Amino acid sequence: MFKGLLICYMVVVSTFFSVAASGYWAFGNLSSGNIFINFMTTEGVPLIPKWLLVLSNILVVIQLIAVALIYAQPTFEIIEGRTSDVKYGKYAMRNILPRFLLRTLIVAFSTLVAAMLPFFGDLSAFVGAFGYTPFDFILPMVLYSRLFKLSTRSSIFWINYLIVIVFTIVGLIGCISSVRLIVLDAKTYKLFANV
């Protein structure tokens, strides 16, 4: 599991961080929250080949589906545990139909809310900074140190707590900046606006 975790972090750092750093280098603080808007002129003409733009959008959708499946699974599990009947089989129509309908309704509702709020990216940034950063970067380090009872003399202990401190600061800065953007965008809020 540790090797898998290292590979996961290497992929995330090499892909997401490189896109963020190169995007900021290319567009500065004038870049849009949606990176694909940066590759379009004001007239809507793409600055990159259309096939690359389409491929990028497809890959973003695949990544969002994977993330949604991972983070929404506990919600689905709780709801399905309350609506299913163990007397019937797992794949009985009695259990499949509510599962299908509830998952569809949750995804449809989430999509509707995302489309309604033109600053949904700012809300996602807040949720990421407030929720995902602690669960993905802080809590695993603390639990690892506690589980294996690392000595304070151990270098792994101090590396873990350095990661905890750095990502606590990153999470706080992310929360503050996303709340600021939400407040600024809420002043010009229009339902289903394309900003």
PDB file of C-alpha atoms in Angstrom:
ATOM      1  CA  MET A   1       0.000   0.000   0.000  1.00  0.00           C
ATOM      2  CA  PHE A   2       2.864   2.360   0.750  1.00  0.00           C
ATOM      3  CA  LYS A   3       4.301   1.859  -2.764  1.00  0.00           C
ATOM      4  CA  GLY A   4       0.872   2.565  -4.232  1.00  0.00           C
ATOM      5  CA  LEU A   5       0.602   5.721  -2.166  1.00  0.00           C
ATOM      6  CA  LEU A   6       4.022   6.908  -3.357  1.00  0.00           C
ATOM      7  CA  ILE A   7       3.059   6.284  -6.979  1.00  0.00           C
ATOM      8  CA  CYS A   8      -0.222   8.133  -6.408  1.00  0.00           C
ATOM      9  CA  TYR A   9       1.560  11.177  -5.000  1.00  0.00           C
ATOM     10  CA  MET A  10       4.140  11.117  -7.811  1.00  0.00           C
ATOM     11  CA  VAL A  11       1.373  11.069 -10.436  1.00  0.00           C
ATOM     12  CA  VAL A  12      -0.537  13.875  -8.696  1.00  0.00           C
ATOM     13  CA  VAL A  13       2.551  16.054  -8.288  1.00  0.00           C
ATOM     14  CA  SER A  14       3.768  15.453 -11.843  1.00  0.00           C
ATOM     15  CA  THR A  15       0.369  16.106 -13.437  1.00  0.00           C
ATOM     16  CA  PHE A  16      -1.647  18.549 -11.344  1.00  0.00           C
ATOM     17  CA  PHE A  17       1.241  20.589  -9.972  1.00  0.00           C
ATOM     18  CA  SER A  18       2.926  20.851 -13.359  1.00  0.00           C
ATOM     19  CA  VAL A  19      -0.325  22.085 -14.927  1.00  0.00           C
ATOM     20  CA  ALA A  20      -0.823  24.625 -12.137  1.00  0.00           C
ATOM     21  CA  ALA A  21       2.757  25.905 -12.306  1.00  0.00           C
ATOM     22  CA  SER A  22       2.907  26.087 -16.106  1.00  0.00           C
ATOM     23  CA  GLY A  23      -0.557  27.687 -16.247  1.00  0.00           C
ATOM     24  CA  TYR A  24       0.492  30.386 -13.831  1.00  0.00           C
ATOM     25  CA  TRP A  25       3.762  30.865 -15.715  1.00  0.00           C
ATOM     26  CA  ALA A  26       1.904  31.236 -19.032  1.00  0.00           C
ATOM     27  CA  PHE A  27      -1.115  33.289 -17.937  1.00  0.00           C
ATOM     28  CA  GLY A  28      -0.183  34.791 -14.576  1.00  0.00           C
ATOM     29  CA  ASN A  29      -2.919  35.797 -12.189  1.00  0.00           C
ATOM     30  CA  LEU A  30      -5.184  36.665 -15.128  1.00  0.00           C
ATOM     31  CA  SER A  31      -5.810  33.013 -15.838  1.00  0.00           C
ATOM     32  CA  SER A  32      -9.337  31.700 -15.601  1.00  0.00           C
ATOM     33  CA  GLY A  33     -10.389  29.075 -13.074  1.00  0.00           C
ATOM     34  CA  ASN A  34     -11.317  26.919 -16.050  1.00  0.00           C
ATOM     35  CA  ILE A  35      -7.984  26.318 -17.762  1.00  0.00           C
ATOM     36  CA  PHE A  36      -9.637  25.657 -21.130  1.00  0.00           C
ATOM     37  CA  ILE A  37     -10.976  29.218 -21.303  1.00  0.00           C
ATOM     38  CA  ASN A  38      -7.350  30.383 -21.361  1.00  0.00           C
ATOM     39  CA  PHE A  39      -6.881  28.563 -24.668  1.00  0.00           C
ATOM     40  CA  MET A  40      -9.688  30.491 -26.371  1.00  0.00           C
ATOM     41  CA  THR A  41      -9.680  33.978 -27.843  1.00  0.00           C
ATOM     42  CA  THR A  42     -12.353  36.472 -26.798  1.00  0.00           C
ATOM     43  CA  GLU A  43     -14.192  35.549 -30.006  1.00  0.00           C
ATOM     44  CA  GLY A  44     -14.245  31.882 -28.990  1.00  0.00           C
ATOM     45  CA  VAL A  45     -11.598  30.700 -31.463  1.00  0.00           C
ATOM     46  CA  PRO A  46      -9.365  27.995 -29.962  1.00  0.00           C
ATOM     47  CA  LEU A  47      -5.639  28.751 -29.753  1.00  0.00           C
ATOM     48  CA  ILE A  48      -4.780  25.035 -29.730  1.00  0.00           C
ATOM     49  CA  PRO A  49      -5.901  22.247 -32.063  1.00  0.00           C
ATOM     50  CA  LYS A  50      -9.541  21.266 -31.553  1.00  0.00           C
ATOM     51  CA  TRP A  51      -8.664  17.596 -31.108  1.00  0.00           C
ATOM     52  CA  LEU A  52      -6.423  18.511 -28.165  1.00  0.00           C
ATOM     53  CA  LEU A  53      -9.182  20.585 -26.599  1.00  0.00           C
ATOM     54  CA  VAL A  54     -11.697  17.738 -27.028  1.00  0.00           C
ATOM     55  CA  LEU A  55      -9.232  15.162 -25.667  1.00  0.00           C
ATOM     56  CA  SER A  56      -8.491  17.374 -22.650  1.00  0.00           C
ATOM     57  CA  ASN A  57     -12.192  17.769 -21.881  1.00  0.00           C
ATOM     58  CA  ILE A  58     -12.742  14.010 -22.170  1.00  0.00           C
ATOM     59  CA  LEU A  59      -9.871  13.330 -19.778  1.00  0.00           C
ATOM     60  CA  VAL A  60     -11.251  15.883 -17.297  1.00  0.00           C
ATOM     61  CA  VAL A  61     -14.649  14.157 -17.385  1.00  0.00           C
ATOM     62  CA  ILE A  62     -13.015  10.759 -16.776  1.00  0.00           C
ATOM     63  CA  GLN A  63     -11.035  12.168 -13.857  1.00  0.00           C
ATOM     64  CA  LEU A  64     -14.125  13.813 -12.353  1.00  0.00           C
ATOM     65  CA  ILE A  65     -16.074  10.559 -12.621  1.00  0.00           C
ATOM     66  CA  ALA A  66     -13.298   8.722 -10.782  1.00  0.00           C
ATOM     67  CA  VAL A  67     -13.132  11.365  -8.060  1.00  0.00           C
ATOM     68  CA  ALA A  68     -16.923  11.421  -7.707  1.00  0.00           C
ATOM     69  CA  LEU A  69     -17.045   7.651  -7.378  1.00  0.00           C
ATOM     70  CA  ILE A  70     -14.423   7.677  -4.645  1.00  0.00           C
ATOM     71  CA  TYR A  71     -15.716  10.573  -2.569  1.00  0.00           C
ATOM     72  CA  ALA A  72     -19.446   9.906  -3.032  1.00  0.00           C
ATOM     73  CA  GLN A  73     -19.185   6.203  -2.172  1.00  0.00           C
ATOM     74  CA  PRO A  74     -19.700   6.661   1.604  1.00  0.00           C
ATOM     75  CA  THR A  75     -22.857   8.680   0.892  1.00  0.00           C
ATOM     76  CA  PHE A  76     -24.140   6.023  -1.491  1.00  0.00           C
ATOM     77  CA  GLU A  77     -23.312   3.301   1.034  1.00  0.00           C
ATOM     78  CA  ILE A  78     -25.290   4.963   3.835  1.00  0.00           C
ATOM     79  CA  ILE A  79     -28.308   5.667   1.644  1.00  0.00           C
ATOM     80  CA  GLU A  80     -28.305   2.228   0.057  1.00  0.00           C
ATOM     81  CA  GLY A  81     -27.962   0.578   3.474  1.00  0.00           C
ATOM     82  CA  ARG A  82     -31.172   2.255   4.568  1.00  0.00           C
ATOM     83  CA  THR A  83     -33.151   1.608   1.394  1.00  0.00           C
ATOM     84  CA  SER A  84     -32.131  -1.952   0.533  1.00  0.00           C
ATOM     85  CA  ASP A  85     -33.621  -5.128   1.936  1.00  0.00           C
ATOM     86  CA  VAL A  86     -31.171  -7.892   2.869  1.00  0.00           C
ATOM     87  CA  LYS A  87     -33.890 -10.535   2.518  1.00  0.00           C
ATOM     88  CA  TYR A  88     -33.607 -10.128  -1.224  1.00  0.00           C
ATOM     89  CA  GLY A  89     -30.402 -10.704  -3.141  1.00  0.00           C
ATOM     90  CA  LYS A  90     -27.900  -7.975  -3.824  1.00  0.00           C
ATOM     91  CA  TYR A  91     -28.887  -7.896  -7.486  1.00  0.00           C
ATOM     92  CA  ALA A  92     -32.661  -8.294  -6.970  1.00  0.00           C
ATOM     93  CA  MET A  93     -34.802  -5.676  -8.692  1.00  0.00           C
ATOM     94  CA  ARG A  94     -36.035  -4.624  -5.228  1.00  0.00           C
ATOM     95  CA  ASN A  95     -32.491  -3.465  -4.363  1.00  0.00           C
ATOM     96  CA  ILE A  96     -31.173  -2.391  -7.772  1.00  0.00           C
ATOM     97  CA  LEU A  97     -33.997   0.019  -8.613  1.00  0.00           C
ATOM     98  CA  PRO A  98     -33.662   2.208  -5.471  1.00  0.00           C
ATOM     99  CA  ARG A  99     -29.871   2.147  -5.818  1.00  0.00           C
ATOM    100  CA  PHE A 100     -30.061   3.299  -9.440  1.00  0.00           C
ATOM    101  CA  LEU A 101     -32.680   5.982  -8.730  1.00  0.00           C
ATOM    102  CA  LEU A 102     -30.941   7.383  -5.645  1.00  0.00           C
ATOM    103  CA  ARG A 103     -27.516   7.557  -7.291  1.00  0.00           C
ATOM    104  CA  THR A 104     -29.036   9.176 -10.368  1.00  0.00           C
ATOM    105  CA  LEU A 105     -30.906  11.746  -8.271  1.00  0.00           C
ATOM    106  CA  ILE A 106     -27.820  12.611  -6.210  1.00  0.00           C
ATOM    107  CA  VAL A 107     -25.670  13.098  -9.319  1.00  0.00           C
ATOM    108  CA  ALA A 108     -28.432  15.046 -11.115  1.00  0.00           C
ATOM    109  CA  PHE A 109     -28.930  17.320  -8.092  1.00  0.00           C
ATOM    110  CA  SER A 110     -25.189  17.921  -7.770  1.00  0.00           C
ATOM    111  CA  THR A 111     -24.959  18.725 -11.485  1.00  0.00           C
ATOM    112  CA  LEU A 112     -27.907  21.132 -11.249  1.00  0.00           C
ATOM    113  CA  VAL A 113     -26.346  22.959  -8.299  1.00  0.00           C
ATOM    114  CA  ALA A 114     -23.008  23.134 -10.133  1.00  0.00           C
ATOM    115  CA  ALA A 115     -24.688  24.590 -13.221  1.00  0.00           C
ATOM    116  CA  MET A 116     -26.712  27.083 -11.178  1.00  0.00           C
ATOM    117  CA  LEU A 117     -23.719  28.577  -9.414  1.00  0.00           C
ATOM    118  CA  PRO A 118     -21.338  30.408 -11.727  1.00  0.00           C
ATOM    119  CA  PHE A 119     -18.736  30.369  -8.962  1.00  0.00           C
ATOM    120  CA  PHE A 120     -18.993  26.623  -8.342  1.00  0.00           C
ATOM    121  CA  GLY A 121     -15.228  26.353  -8.883  1.00  0.00           C
ATOM    122  CA  ASP A 122     -14.723  28.666  -5.900  1.00  0.00           C
ATOM    123  CA  LEU A 123     -17.023  26.485  -3.783  1.00  0.00           C
ATOM    124  CA  SER A 124     -15.145  23.396  -4.923  1.00  0.00           C
ATOM    125  CA  ALA A 125     -11.882  25.072  -3.959  1.00  0.00           C
ATOM    126  CA  PHE A 126     -13.276  25.797  -0.494  1.00  0.00           C
ATOM    127  CA  VAL A 127     -14.475  22.210  -0.031  1.00  0.00           C
ATOM    128  CA  GLY A 128     -11.115  20.943  -1.261  1.00  0.00           C
ATOM    129  CA  ALA A 129      -9.129  23.198   1.047  1.00  0.00           C
ATOM    130  CA  PHE A 130     -11.380  22.592   4.043  1.00  0.00           C
ATOM    131  CA  GLY A 131     -12.234  18.930   3.546  1.00  0.00           C
ATOM    132  CA  TYR A 132     -10.013  17.074   1.119  1.00  0.00           C
ATOM    133  CA  THR A 133      -6.689  18.578   2.142  1.00  0.00           C
ATOM    134  CA  PRO A 134      -6.969  17.380   5.756  1.00  0.00           C
ATOM    135  CA  PHE A 135      -8.298  13.957   4.737  1.00  0.00           C
ATOM    136  CA  ASP A 136      -5.754  13.395   1.975  1.00  0.00           C
ATOM    137  CA  PHE A 137      -2.579  14.968   3.341  1.00  0.00           C
ATOM    138  CA  ILE A 138      -2.857  15.645   7.072  1.00  0.00           C
ATOM    139  CA  LEU A 139      -4.871  12.816   8.618  1.00  0.00           C
ATOM    140  CA  PRO A 140      -2.896   9.957   6.988  1.00  0.00           C
ATOM    141  CA  MET A 141       0.377  11.334   8.348  1.00  0.00           C
ATOM    142  CA  VAL A 142      -1.015  11.742  11.861  1.00  0.00           C
ATOM    143  CA  LEU A 143      -2.614   8.290  11.827  1.00  0.00           C
ATOM    144  CA  TYR A 144       0.558   6.679  10.483  1.00  0.00           C
ATOM    145  CA  SER A 145       2.634   8.266  13.228  1.00  0.00           C
ATOM    146  CA  ARG A 146       0.146   7.232  15.913  1.00  0.00           C
ATOM    147  CA  LEU A 147      -0.431   3.721  14.575  1.00  0.00           C
ATOM    148  CA  PHE A 148       3.237   2.819  14.368  1.00  0.00           C
ATOM    149  CA  LYS A 149       4.101   4.823  17.508  1.00  0.00           C
ATOM    150  CA  LEU A 150       6.968   6.635  15.823  1.00  0.00           C
ATOM    151  CA  SER A 151       9.599   8.034  18.120  1.00  0.00           C
ATOM    152  CA  THR A 152      10.137  11.775  18.108  1.00  0.00           C
ATOM    153  CA  ARG A 153      13.754  10.968  17.295  1.00  0.00           C
ATOM    154  CA  SER A 154      12.717   9.282  14.055  1.00  0.00           C
ATOM    155  CA  SER A 155      13.217  11.173  10.798  1.00  0.00           C
ATOM    156  CA  ILE A 156       9.918   9.746   9.467  1.00  0.00           C
ATOM    157  CA  PHE A 157       8.118  11.325  12.426  1.00  0.00           C
ATOM    158  CA  TRP A 158       9.510  14.763  11.614  1.00  0.00           C
ATOM    159  CA  ILE A 159       8.902  14.376   7.876  1.00  0.00           C
ATOM    160  CA  ASN A 160       5.285  13.445   8.597  1.00  0.00           C
ATOM    161  CA  TYR A 161       4.792  16.428  10.866  1.00  0.00           C
ATOM    162  CA  LEU A 162       6.493  18.742   8.381  1.00  0.00           C
ATOM    163  CA  ILE A 163       3.936  17.544   5.811  1.00  0.00           C
ATOM    164  CA  VAL A 164       1.146  18.141   8.356  1.00  0.00           C
ATOM    165  CA  ILE A 165       2.343  21.697   9.026  1.00  0.00           C
ATOM    166  CA  VAL A 166       2.834  22.572   5.348  1.00  0.00           C
ATOM    167  CA  PHE A 167      -0.570  21.246   4.284  1.00  0.00           C
ATOM    168  CA  THR A 168      -2.311  22.847   7.258  1.00  0.00           C
ATOM    169  CA  ILE A 169      -0.937  26.191   6.076  1.00  0.00           C
ATOM    170  CA  VAL A 170      -1.878  25.388   2.458  1.00  0.00           C
ATOM    171  CA  GLY A 171      -5.400  24.398   3.555  1.00  0.00           C
ATOM    172  CA  LEU A 172      -5.861  27.588   5.570  1.00  0.00           C
ATOM    173  CA  ILE A 173      -4.617  29.790   2.721  1.00  0.00           C
ATOM    174  CA  GLY A 174      -6.887  27.871   0.326  1.00  0.00           C
ATOM    175  CA  CYS A 175      -9.899  28.410   2.604  1.00  0.00           C
ATOM    176  CA  ILE A 176      -9.240  32.106   2.971  1.00  0.00           C
ATOM    177  CA  SER A 177      -8.664  32.702  -0.739  1.00  0.00           C
ATOM    178  CA  SER A 178     -11.687  30.658  -1.839  1.00  0.00           C
ATOM    179  CA  VAL A 179     -13.976  32.458   0.641  1.00  0.00           C
ATOM    180  CA  ARG A 180     -12.664  35.760  -0.718  1.00  0.00           C
ATOM    181  CA  LEU A 181     -13.433  34.657  -4.288  1.00  0.00           C
ATOM    182  CA  ILE A 182     -16.909  33.458  -3.289  1.00  0.00           C
ATOM    183  CA  VAL A 183     -17.660  36.848  -1.708  1.00  0.00           C
ATOM    184  CA  LEU A 184     -16.392  38.704  -4.798  1.00  0.00           C
ATOM    185  CA  ASP A 185     -18.328  36.472  -7.212  1.00  0.00           C
ATOM    186  CA  ALA A 186     -21.512  36.564  -5.116  1.00  0.00           C
ATOM    187  CA  LYS A 187     -21.734  40.321  -5.685  1.00  0.00           C
ATOM    188  CA  THR A 188     -22.369  39.748  -9.405  1.00  0.00           C
ATOM    189  CA  TYR A 189     -24.325  36.492  -8.971  1.00  0.00           C
ATOM    190  CA  LYS A 190     -26.819  35.485 -11.653  1.00  0.00           C
ATOM    191  CA  LEU A 191     -28.437  32.063 -11.829  1.00  0.00           C
ATOM    192  CA  PHE A 192     -26.917  29.801 -14.529  1.00  0.00           C
ATOM    193  CA  ALA A 193     -24.474  32.545 -15.585  1.00  0.00           C
ATOM    194  CA  ASN A 194     -21.460  31.665 -17.721  1.00  0.00           C
ATOM    195  CA  VAL A 195     -18.542  33.565 -16.211  1.00  0.00           C
TER     196      VAL A 195
END
